[in-house]
mmCIF file of C-alpha atoms in Angstrom:
data_model
loop_
_atom_site.group_PDB
_atom_site.id
_atom_site.type_symbol
_atom_site.label_atom_id
_atom_site.label_comp_id
_atom_site.label_asym_id
_atom_site.label_seq_id
_atom_site.Cartn_x
_atom_site.Cartn_y
_atom_site.Cartn_z
ATOM 1 C CA MET K 1 0.000 0.000 0.000
ATOM 2 C CA SER K 2 1.472 3.341 -0.950
ATOM 3 C CA VAL K 3 1.654 6.212 1.497
ATOM 4 C CA HIS K 4 1.505 9.879 0.513
ATOM 5 C CA GLN K 5 4.645 11.671 1.647
ATOM 6 C CA GLY K 6 3.703 14.973 3.217
ATOM 7 C CA PRO K 7 0.939 16.457 5.345
ATOM 8 C CA PRO K 8 -2.417 17.276 3.791
ATOM 9 C CA ALA K 9 -2.411 20.794 5.235
ATOM 10 C CA ALA K 10 -0.267 23.898 4.978
ATOM 11 C CA ASP K 11 3.124 23.293 6.584
ATOM 12 C CA THR K 12 5.333 26.261 7.379
ATOM 13 C CA VAL K 13 8.655 26.815 9.086
ATOM 14 C CA ASP K 14 8.994 30.182 10.866
ATOM 15 C CA GLY K 15 6.087 31.551 8.814
ATOM 16 C CA GLU K 16 7.286 30.548 5.342
ATOM 17 C CA ARG K 17 5.744 27.766 3.306
ATOM 18 C CA VAL K 18 8.200 24.971 2.549
ATOM 19 C CA ALA K 19 8.213 21.790 0.496
ATOM 20 C CA ASP K 20 8.072 18.799 2.815
ATOM 21 C CA ASP K 21 11.099 16.927 1.533
ATOM 22 C CA HIS K 22 13.301 20.036 1.244
ATOM 23 C CA ALA K 23 12.425 21.890 4.426
ATOM 24 C CA PRO K 24 15.112 24.075 5.972
ATOM 25 C CA VAL K 25 16.357 22.789 9.285
ATOM 26 C CA SER K 26 16.049 24.923 12.396
ATOM 27 C CA GLU K 27 18.157 23.710 15.305
ATOM 28 C CA ARG K 28 16.533 25.788 17.994
ATOM 29 C CA GLY K 29 18.020 24.820 21.306
ATOM 30 C CA GLN K 30 21.258 23.617 19.699
ATOM 31 C CA GLY K 31 23.637 26.493 20.322
ATOM 32 C CA ALA K 32 20.733 28.857 21.095
ATOM 33 C CA PHE K 33 20.674 28.203 24.839
ATOM 34 C CA LYS K 34 18.348 30.401 26.859
ATOM 35 C CA PRO K 35 19.784 30.797 30.384
ATOM 36 C CA GLY K 36 17.742 29.192 33.099
ATOM 37 C CA THR K 37 15.286 27.281 30.933
ATOM 38 C CA ARG K 38 16.878 23.873 31.475
ATOM 39 C CA ASP K 39 17.169 24.478 35.219
ATOM 40 C CA ALA K 40 13.557 25.635 35.293
ATOM 41 C CA HIS K 41 12.383 22.403 33.663
ATOM 42 C CA GLN K 42 14.479 20.391 36.111
ATOM 43 C CA ARG K 43 13.020 22.252 39.090
ATOM 44 C CA ARG K 44 9.495 21.597 37.822
ATOM 45 C CA ILE K 45 10.166 17.860 37.638
ATOM 46 C CA GLU K 46 11.800 17.969 41.084
ATOM 47 C CA ARG K 47 8.569 19.424 42.498
ATOM 48 C CA ALA K 48 6.745 16.297 41.338
ATOM 49 C CA VAL K 49 9.450 14.046 42.801
ATOM 50 C CA ALA K 50 9.203 15.934 46.099
ATOM 51 C CA LEU K 51 5.442 15.313 46.237
ATOM 52 C CA ILE K 52 6.017 11.581 45.749
ATOM 53 C CA GLU K 53 8.680 11.484 48.437
ATOM 54 C CA GLN K 54 6.588 13.475 50.906
ATOM 55 C CA SER K 55 3.659 11.103 50.493
ATOM 56 C CA ILE K 56 5.867 8.077 51.128
ATOM 57 C CA VAL K 57 7.491 9.631 54.216
ATOM 58 C CA ARG K 58 3.998 10.332 55.570
ATOM 59 C CA GLY K 59 2.800 6.821 54.801
ATOM 60 C CA GLU K 60 0.250 8.083 52.265
ATOM 61 C CA GLU K 61 -0.661 6.896 48.786
ATOM 62 C CA PRO K 62 1.420 8.579 46.050
ATOM 63 C CA PRO K 63 -0.355 11.462 44.259
ATOM 64 C CA GLU K 64 -2.319 10.790 41.085
ATOM 65 C CA LEU K 65 -0.582 11.530 37.786
ATOM 66 C CA SER K 66 -2.791 14.596 37.244
ATOM 67 C CA ARG K 67 -1.674 16.049 40.591
ATOM 68 C CA LEU K 68 1.978 15.481 39.733
ATOM 69 C CA ALA K 69 1.504 17.106 36.335
ATOM 70 C CA GLU K 70 -0.124 20.116 37.989
ATOM 71 C CA ALA K 71 2.734 20.452 40.491
ATOM 72 C CA ALA K 72 5.270 20.343 37.658
ATOM 73 C CA SER K 73 3.239 22.761 35.497
ATOM 74 C CA PHE K 74 3.146 20.350 32.575
ATOM 75 C CA SER K 75 0.172 19.339 30.477
ATOM 76 C CA PRO K 76 -1.309 15.964 31.504
ATOM 77 C CA PHE K 77 -0.991 15.057 27.811
ATOM 78 C CA HIS K 78 2.793 15.123 28.078
ATOM 79 C CA PHE K 79 3.788 14.888 31.739
ATOM 80 C CA HIS K 80 4.504 11.150 31.782
ATOM 81 C CA ARG K 81 6.764 11.454 28.729
ATOM 82 C CA VAL K 82 8.546 14.586 29.968
ATOM 83 C CA TYR K 83 9.044 12.987 33.382
ATOM 84 C CA ARG K 84 10.549 9.830 31.914
ATOM 85 C CA ALA K 85 12.742 11.768 29.506
ATOM 86 C CA MET K 86 14.074 14.056 32.248
ATOM 87 C CA THR K 87 14.535 11.451 35.012
ATOM 88 C CA GLY K 88 15.164 8.218 33.142
ATOM 89 C CA GLU K 89 12.375 6.426 35.028
ATOM 90 C CA THR K 90 8.598 6.393 35.191
ATOM 91 C CA THR K 91 6.654 7.825 38.123
ATOM 92 C CA GLY K 92 5.855 4.245 39.142
ATOM 93 C CA GLN K 93 9.549 3.378 39.185
ATOM 94 C CA THR K 94 10.226 6.496 41.243
ATOM 95 C CA VAL K 95 7.589 5.403 43.763
ATOM 96 C CA ALA K 96 9.154 1.931 44.047
ATOM 97 C CA ARG K 97 12.670 3.380 44.421
ATOM 98 C CA LEU K 98 11.679 5.959 47.039
ATOM 99 C CA ARG K 99 9.685 3.394 49.020
ATOM 100 C CA LEU K 100 12.798 1.244 49.268
ATOM 101 C CA LEU K 101 14.897 4.305 50.113
ATOM 102 C CA GLN K 102 12.584 5.301 52.945
ATOM 103 C CA GLY K 103 12.505 1.691 54.111
ATOM 104 C CA LEU K 104 16.302 1.663 54.306
ATOM 105 C CA ARG K 105 16.306 4.914 56.252
ATOM 106 C CA LEU K 106 13.876 3.436 58.747
ATOM 107 C CA LEU K 107 15.969 0.281 59.033
ATOM 108 C CA ALA K 108 18.958 2.446 59.921
ATOM 109 C CA SER K 109 17.101 3.238 63.152
ATOM 110 C CA VAL K 110 17.290 0.484 65.750
ATOM 111 C CA GLU K 111 13.922 1.621 67.085
ATOM 112 C CA ARG K 112 12.085 0.300 64.013
ATOM 113 C CA THR K 113 11.270 -3.335 63.367
ATOM 114 C CA VAL K 114 11.249 -4.729 59.841
ATOM 115 C CA THR K 115 7.456 -5.001 60.043
ATOM 116 C CA ASP K 116 7.166 -1.368 61.162
ATOM 117 C CA ALA K 117 9.360 -0.235 58.267
ATOM 118 C CA ALA K 118 7.416 -2.317 55.733
ATOM 119 C CA LEU K 119 4.014 -0.989 56.764
ATOM 120 C CA ALA K 120 5.272 2.594 57.092
ATOM 121 C CA VAL K 121 6.321 2.769 53.435
ATOM 122 C CA GLY K 122 3.228 1.150 51.944
ATOM 123 C CA TYR K 123 3.957 -2.579 51.773
ATOM 124 C CA GLN K 124 1.090 -4.789 52.881
ATOM 125 C CA THR K 125 3.300 -7.429 54.511
ATOM 126 C CA PRO K 126 6.937 -7.825 55.640
ATOM 127 C CA GLN K 127 7.234 -10.605 53.043
ATOM 128 C CA ALA K 128 6.446 -8.204 50.189
ATOM 129 C CA PHE K 129 8.961 -5.768 51.666
ATOM 130 C CA SER K 130 11.616 -8.493 51.750
ATOM 131 C CA ARG K 131 10.917 -9.566 48.156
ATOM 132 C CA ALA K 132 11.336 -5.989 46.945
ATOM 133 C CA PHE K 133 14.620 -5.747 48.851
ATOM 134 C CA ARG K 134 15.994 -8.957 47.394
ATOM 135 C CA GLN K 135 15.127 -7.823 43.873
ATOM 136 C CA SER K 136 16.607 -4.348 44.275
ATOM 137 C CA VAL K 137 19.563 -4.694 46.651
ATOM 138 C CA GLY K 138 20.260 -8.407 46.636
ATOM 139 C CA GLY K 139 19.567 -8.991 50.320
ATOM 140 C CA THR K 140 16.854 -9.037 52.978
ATOM 141 C CA PRO K 141 16.072 -6.105 55.287
ATOM 142 C CA SER K 142 17.612 -7.990 58.208
ATOM 143 C CA GLU K 143 20.808 -8.626 56.235
ATOM 144 C CA LEU K 144 21.075 -4.956 55.313
ATOM 145 C CA ARG K 145 20.521 -3.872 58.903
ATOM 146 C CA ALA K 146 23.340 -6.201 60.018
ATOM 147 C CA GLU K 147 25.726 -4.514 57.548
ATOM 148 C CA PRO K 148 25.536 -0.760 58.223
ATOM 149 C CA GLU K 149 28.135 0.195 55.598
ATOM 150 C CA ARG K 150 26.243 -1.733 52.919
ATOM 151 C CA LEU K 151 22.948 -0.231 54.086
ATOM 152 C CA TRP K 152 24.259 3.323 53.729
ATOM 153 C CA ARG K 153 25.731 2.529 50.325
ATOM 154 C CA GLU K 154 22.277 1.443 49.176
ATOM 155 C CA ILE K 155 20.705 4.567 50.675
ATOM 156 C CA ASP K 156 23.142 6.646 48.640
ATOM 157 C CA ARG K 157 22.448 4.621 45.477
ATOM 158 C CA LEU K 158 18.668 4.834 45.763
ATOM 159 C CA SER K 159 18.715 8.573 46.481
ATOM 160 C CA SER K 160 18.976 9.248 42.728
ATOM 161 C CA PRO K 161 17.435 7.630 39.626
ATOM 162 C CA PRO K 162 19.595 4.892 38.081
ATOM 163 C CA GLN K 163 22.147 6.177 35.612
ATOM 164 C CA PRO K 164 21.585 4.978 32.043
ATOM 165 C CA ALA K 165 24.078 2.553 30.565
ATOM 166 C CA ALA K 166 26.841 4.211 28.580
ATOM 167 C CA SER K 167 26.025 4.497 24.905
ATOM 168 C CA GLU K 168 27.268 6.300 21.836
ATOM 169 C CA PRO K 169 26.664 10.078 21.898
ATOM 170 C CA LEU K 170 23.471 11.072 20.143
ATOM 171 C CA PRO K 171 23.885 13.271 17.045
ATOM 172 C CA PRO K 172 22.595 16.860 17.135
ATOM 173 C CA LEU K 173 18.829 17.043 16.883
ATOM 174 C CA ARG K 174 17.511 18.478 13.633
ATOM 175 C CA VAL K 175 14.313 20.088 14.873
ATOM 176 C CA GLU K 176 11.929 22.236 12.829
ATOM 177 C CA VAL K 177 9.271 24.463 14.372
ATOM 178 C CA VAL K 178 6.362 24.260 11.932
ATOM 179 C CA SER K 179 2.769 25.434 11.684
ATOM 180 C CA VAL K 180 0.219 22.862 10.516
ATOM 181 C CA ASP K 181 -3.324 23.722 9.480
ATOM 182 C CA PRO K 182 -5.984 21.473 11.062
ATOM 183 C CA PHE K 183 -7.129 18.563 8.937
ATOM 184 C CA GLN K 184 -9.785 15.907 9.354
ATOM 185 C CA VAL K 185 -8.849 12.238 9.594
ATOM 186 C CA VAL K 186 -10.486 8.899 10.277
ATOM 187 C CA ALA K 187 -9.118 7.061 13.306
ATOM 188 C CA LEU K 188 -9.356 3.639 14.894
ATOM 189 C CA ARG K 189 -8.294 3.051 18.516
ATOM 190 C CA VAL K 190 -6.433 -0.211 19.079
ATOM 191 C CA THR K 191 -4.905 -1.676 22.222
ATOM 192 C CA GLY K 192 -1.981 -4.031 21.990
ATOM 193 C CA ALA K 193 1.448 -4.602 20.483
ATOM 194 C CA TYR K 194 2.654 -4.140 16.894
ATOM 195 C CA ALA K 195 0.397 -6.862 15.495
ATOM 196 C CA GLU K 196 -2.721 -5.058 16.749
ATOM 197 C CA LYS K 197 -1.504 -1.733 15.316
ATOM 198 C CA ASN K 198 -0.799 -3.352 11.972
ATOM 199 C CA GLY K 199 -4.229 -4.978 12.053
ATOM 200 C CA GLY K 200 -5.803 -1.609 12.807
ATOM 201 C CA TYR K 201 -4.258 -0.031 9.725
ATOM 202 C CA HIS K 202 -5.407 -2.973 7.589
ATOM 203 C CA ARG K 203 -8.953 -2.416 8.874
ATOM 204 C CA LEU K 204 -8.732 1.264 7.922
ATOM 205 C CA PHE K 205 -7.391 0.465 4.454
ATOM 206 C CA ASP K 206 -10.087 -2.168 3.916
ATOM 207 C CA TRP K 207 -12.745 0.362 4.965
ATOM 208 C CA ALA K 208 -11.306 2.976 2.572
ATOM 209 C CA ALA K 209 -11.027 0.451 -0.287
ATOM 210 C CA GLU K 210 -14.671 -0.631 0.095
ATOM 211 C CA ARG K 211 -15.721 2.999 -0.373
ATOM 212 C CA GLY K 212 -13.350 3.784 -3.231
ATOM 213 C CA LEU K 213 -11.364 6.251 -1.126
ATOM 214 C CA LEU K 214 -7.835 4.891 -1.508
ATOM 215 C CA ASP K 215 -7.015 7.250 -4.362
ATOM 216 C CA SER K 216 -7.712 10.169 -2.044
ATOM 217 C CA LEU K 217 -5.268 8.958 0.625
ATOM 218 C CA ARG K 218 -3.144 11.916 1.748
ATOM 219 C CA GLY K 219 -1.206 10.528 4.676
ATOM 220 C CA LEU K 220 -0.764 7.830 7.292
ATOM 221 C CA TYR K 221 -0.550 8.916 10.923
ATOM 222 C CA GLY K 222 -0.538 7.501 14.419
ATOM 223 C CA VAL K 223 -1.226 8.835 17.914
ATOM 224 C CA PRO K 224 0.617 6.856 20.618
ATOM 225 C CA TRP K 225 -1.159 7.287 23.927
ATOM 226 C CA ASP K 226 1.197 5.038 25.902
ATOM 227 C CA ASP K 227 4.928 4.359 25.971
ATOM 228 C CA ARG K 228 5.654 0.750 24.986
ATOM 229 C CA ARG K 229 8.653 0.676 27.349
ATOM 230 C CA ASP K 230 6.491 1.316 30.400
ATOM 231 C CA VAL K 231 3.058 -0.129 29.645
ATOM 232 C CA PRO K 232 2.518 -3.853 28.981
ATOM 233 C CA PRO K 233 2.051 -4.434 25.226
ATOM 234 C CA GLN K 234 -1.494 -5.708 25.692
ATOM 235 C CA ALA K 235 -2.445 -2.424 27.421
ATOM 236 C CA CYS K 236 -0.866 0.084 25.000
ATOM 237 C CA ALA K 237 -3.496 2.395 23.466
ATOM 238 C CA PHE K 238 -2.805 3.713 19.973
ATOM 239 C CA ASP K 239 -4.848 5.553 17.350
ATOM 240 C CA CYS K 240 -4.351 4.355 13.768
ATOM 241 C CA VAL K 241 -5.121 7.312 11.503
ATOM 242 C CA LEU K 242 -5.722 7.920 7.778
ATOM 243 C CA ALA K 243 -5.935 11.367 6.176
ATOM 244 C CA LEU K 244 -8.164 11.503 3.097
ATOM 245 C CA GLU K 245 -8.794 14.230 0.541
ATOM 246 C CA ALA K 246 -12.337 13.113 -0.208
ATOM 247 C CA GLY K 247 -15.213 13.552 2.184
ATOM 248 C CA PHE K 248 -16.504 10.485 3.973
ATOM 249 C CA ASP K 249 -19.229 9.300 6.311
ATOM 250 C CA LEU K 250 -18.797 6.800 9.114
ATOM 251 C CA ASP K 251 -21.138 3.939 9.900
ATOM 252 C CA PRO K 252 -22.243 3.938 13.555
ATOM 253 C CA GLY K 253 -20.881 1.123 15.666
ATOM 254 C CA GLY K 254 -17.904 0.350 13.440
ATOM 255 C CA GLY K 255 -15.277 1.600 15.876
ATOM 256 C CA LEU K 256 -14.065 4.280 13.468
ATOM 257 C CA ARG K 257 -14.316 7.954 14.369
ATOM 258 C CA MET K 258 -13.515 11.322 12.873
ATOM 259 C CA MET K 259 -10.893 13.457 14.560
ATOM 260 C CA ARG K 260 -8.706 16.431 13.740
ATOM 261 C CA LEU K 261 -4.939 16.671 13.725
ATOM 262 C CA GLY K 262 -2.815 19.759 13.348
ATOM 263 C CA GLY K 263 -4.097 23.210 14.108
ATOM 264 C CA GLY K 264 -1.104 24.967 15.592
ATOM 265 C CA ARG K 265 2.651 24.972 15.998
ATOM 266 C CA TYR K 266 4.719 21.828 16.362
ATOM 267 C CA ALA K 267 8.300 20.792 16.926
ATOM 268 C CA ARG K 268 9.002 18.272 14.180
ATOM 269 C CA VAL K 269 11.903 15.855 14.130
ATOM 270 C CA ARG K 270 12.483 13.026 11.682
ATOM 271 C CA HIS K 271 13.344 9.496 12.688
ATOM 272 C CA VAL K 272 14.941 7.179 10.141
ATOM 273 C CA GLY K 273 14.897 3.514 11.035
ATOM 274 C CA ALA K 274 12.774 0.937 12.817
ATOM 275 C CA PHE K 275 9.693 2.131 14.657
ATOM 276 C CA ASP K 276 11.110 0.922 17.992
ATOM 277 C CA GLY K 277 13.480 3.906 17.976
ATOM 278 C CA LEU K 278 10.677 6.485 18.136
ATOM 279 C CA GLU K 279 10.490 6.598 21.932
ATOM 280 C CA ALA K 280 14.217 7.297 22.366
ATOM 281 C CA LEU K 281 14.056 10.159 19.860
ATOM 282 C CA THR K 282 10.981 11.549 21.623
ATOM 283 C CA ASP K 283 12.944 11.429 24.904
ATOM 284 C CA ALA K 284 15.743 13.426 23.270
ATOM 285 C CA LEU K 285 13.254 15.970 21.921
ATOM 286 C CA LEU K 286 11.733 16.455 25.376
ATOM 287 C CA ALA K 287 14.905 16.322 27.472
ATOM 288 C CA ARG K 288 17.513 17.904 25.170
ATOM 289 C CA TRP K 289 15.679 20.246 22.836
ATOM 290 C CA LEU K 290 12.588 21.463 24.682
ATOM 291 C CA PRO K 291 14.239 22.853 27.869
ATOM 292 C CA ASP K 292 16.663 25.006 25.865
ATOM 293 C CA SER K 293 14.196 26.065 23.179
ATOM 294 C CA GLY K 294 12.146 28.534 25.165
ATOM 295 C CA GLU K 295 9.021 26.725 23.914
ATOM 296 C CA SER K 296 6.199 25.278 25.990
ATOM 297 C CA LEU K 297 3.879 22.370 25.296
ATOM 298 C CA ARG K 298 0.254 22.615 24.212
ATOM 299 C CA ASP K 299 -2.623 20.507 25.560
ATOM 300 C CA ALA K 300 -2.779 18.185 22.588
ATOM 301 C CA PRO K 301 -1.319 14.738 21.944
ATOM 302 C CA LEU K 302 1.861 14.263 19.953
ATOM 303 C CA HIS K 303 1.480 12.340 16.721
ATOM 304 C CA HIS K 304 3.571 10.533 14.138
ATOM 305 C CA GLU K 305 3.468 10.787 10.368
ATOM 306 C CA TYR K 306 4.613 7.635 8.567
ATOM 307 C CA LEU K 307 6.213 8.645 5.278
ATOM 308 C CA ASP K 308 7.095 5.188 3.933
ATOM 309 C CA ASP K 309 5.384 1.846 3.471
ATOM 310 C CA PRO K 310 7.100 -0.824 5.627
ATOM 311 C CA ASP K 311 6.043 -3.437 3.047
ATOM 312 C CA GLU K 312 8.135 -1.684 0.389
ATOM 313 C CA VAL K 313 10.940 0.170 2.236
ATOM 314 C CA PRO K 314 13.686 -1.567 4.276
ATOM 315 C CA GLN K 315 13.253 -1.116 8.025
ATOM 316 C CA ALA K 316 16.516 0.809 8.350
ATOM 317 C CA LEU K 317 15.290 3.428 5.838
ATOM 318 C CA LEU K 318 11.755 4.001 7.136
ATOM 319 C CA ARG K 319 11.056 7.693 7.714
ATOM 320 C CA THR K 320 8.747 8.849 10.504
ATOM 321 C CA ASP K 321 8.148 12.446 11.555
ATOM 322 C CA ILE K 322 7.358 13.099 15.227
ATOM 323 C CA TYR K 323 5.128 16.131 15.849
ATOM 324 C CA LEU K 324 5.247 17.617 19.355
ATOM 325 C CA PRO K 325 2.511 20.282 19.874
ATOM 326 C CA LEU K 326 3.765 23.698 21.025
ATOM 327 C CA ALA K 327 1.847 26.546 22.632
#
């Protein structure tokens, strides 16, 4: 199945219309550092971390994601991605790490029993507390308490998110700030791994073929609602999206719906390669480019535009544009 290369609506960079495949590259944030913006983003994320830690110290349930997003002054649409990109872990992983950290601090006091420490940091039983310790620090709470030097080493280690494994330096990001006119699309929500996504697009193409709409295909898009690295594959929600030139009507009860994409400014970056590299590039966009750009995020989901057909183009050459909505 062929895929139109280019958005169906006006696409501009800094106010000037450009051809999609020959767009000038704007590296805002690369060498255009705005003092204080990166630190400001970091402080906003630290406010969310502080809320999590305070709740654990008090023996309370961690705040809901919406409360954390509000504390960090980030849109709920993007908070979980910004948080992961900036910290290297999900909020759930932060909760687990800080629970263990507080448990270790309590164990450092001889006045606390293992059971007291377990219940104080939110574990239902001492056995669950011990299992978490074995998995994270390779020993039981009692063993750690008997080795004070080891206990304090683990306290120091768990005080910060785990450092990522060393890897090759990422190349400079080639980011364009573009304006995209709103355009109507037909979408199908699927939940699951790659096979379900692929099946969703086949359903959309079959629907379009039955109505003679394939010749009016203007683009293939996707809206990832979850991060595949953090959500079990069977629970990942994703919108498969087709953009069509021709008008269309939807049959009720078929699972398809009309929606609009575009309608504002976006940071656009191109990924070349397998689809499983999209999350890492999104992390780089959020953690490396956004804090230094002076831009802020808009309350709208990010989306992908798939420029090549994976049935015809080698995986290593597949082009996908990531669109991050800007205020």
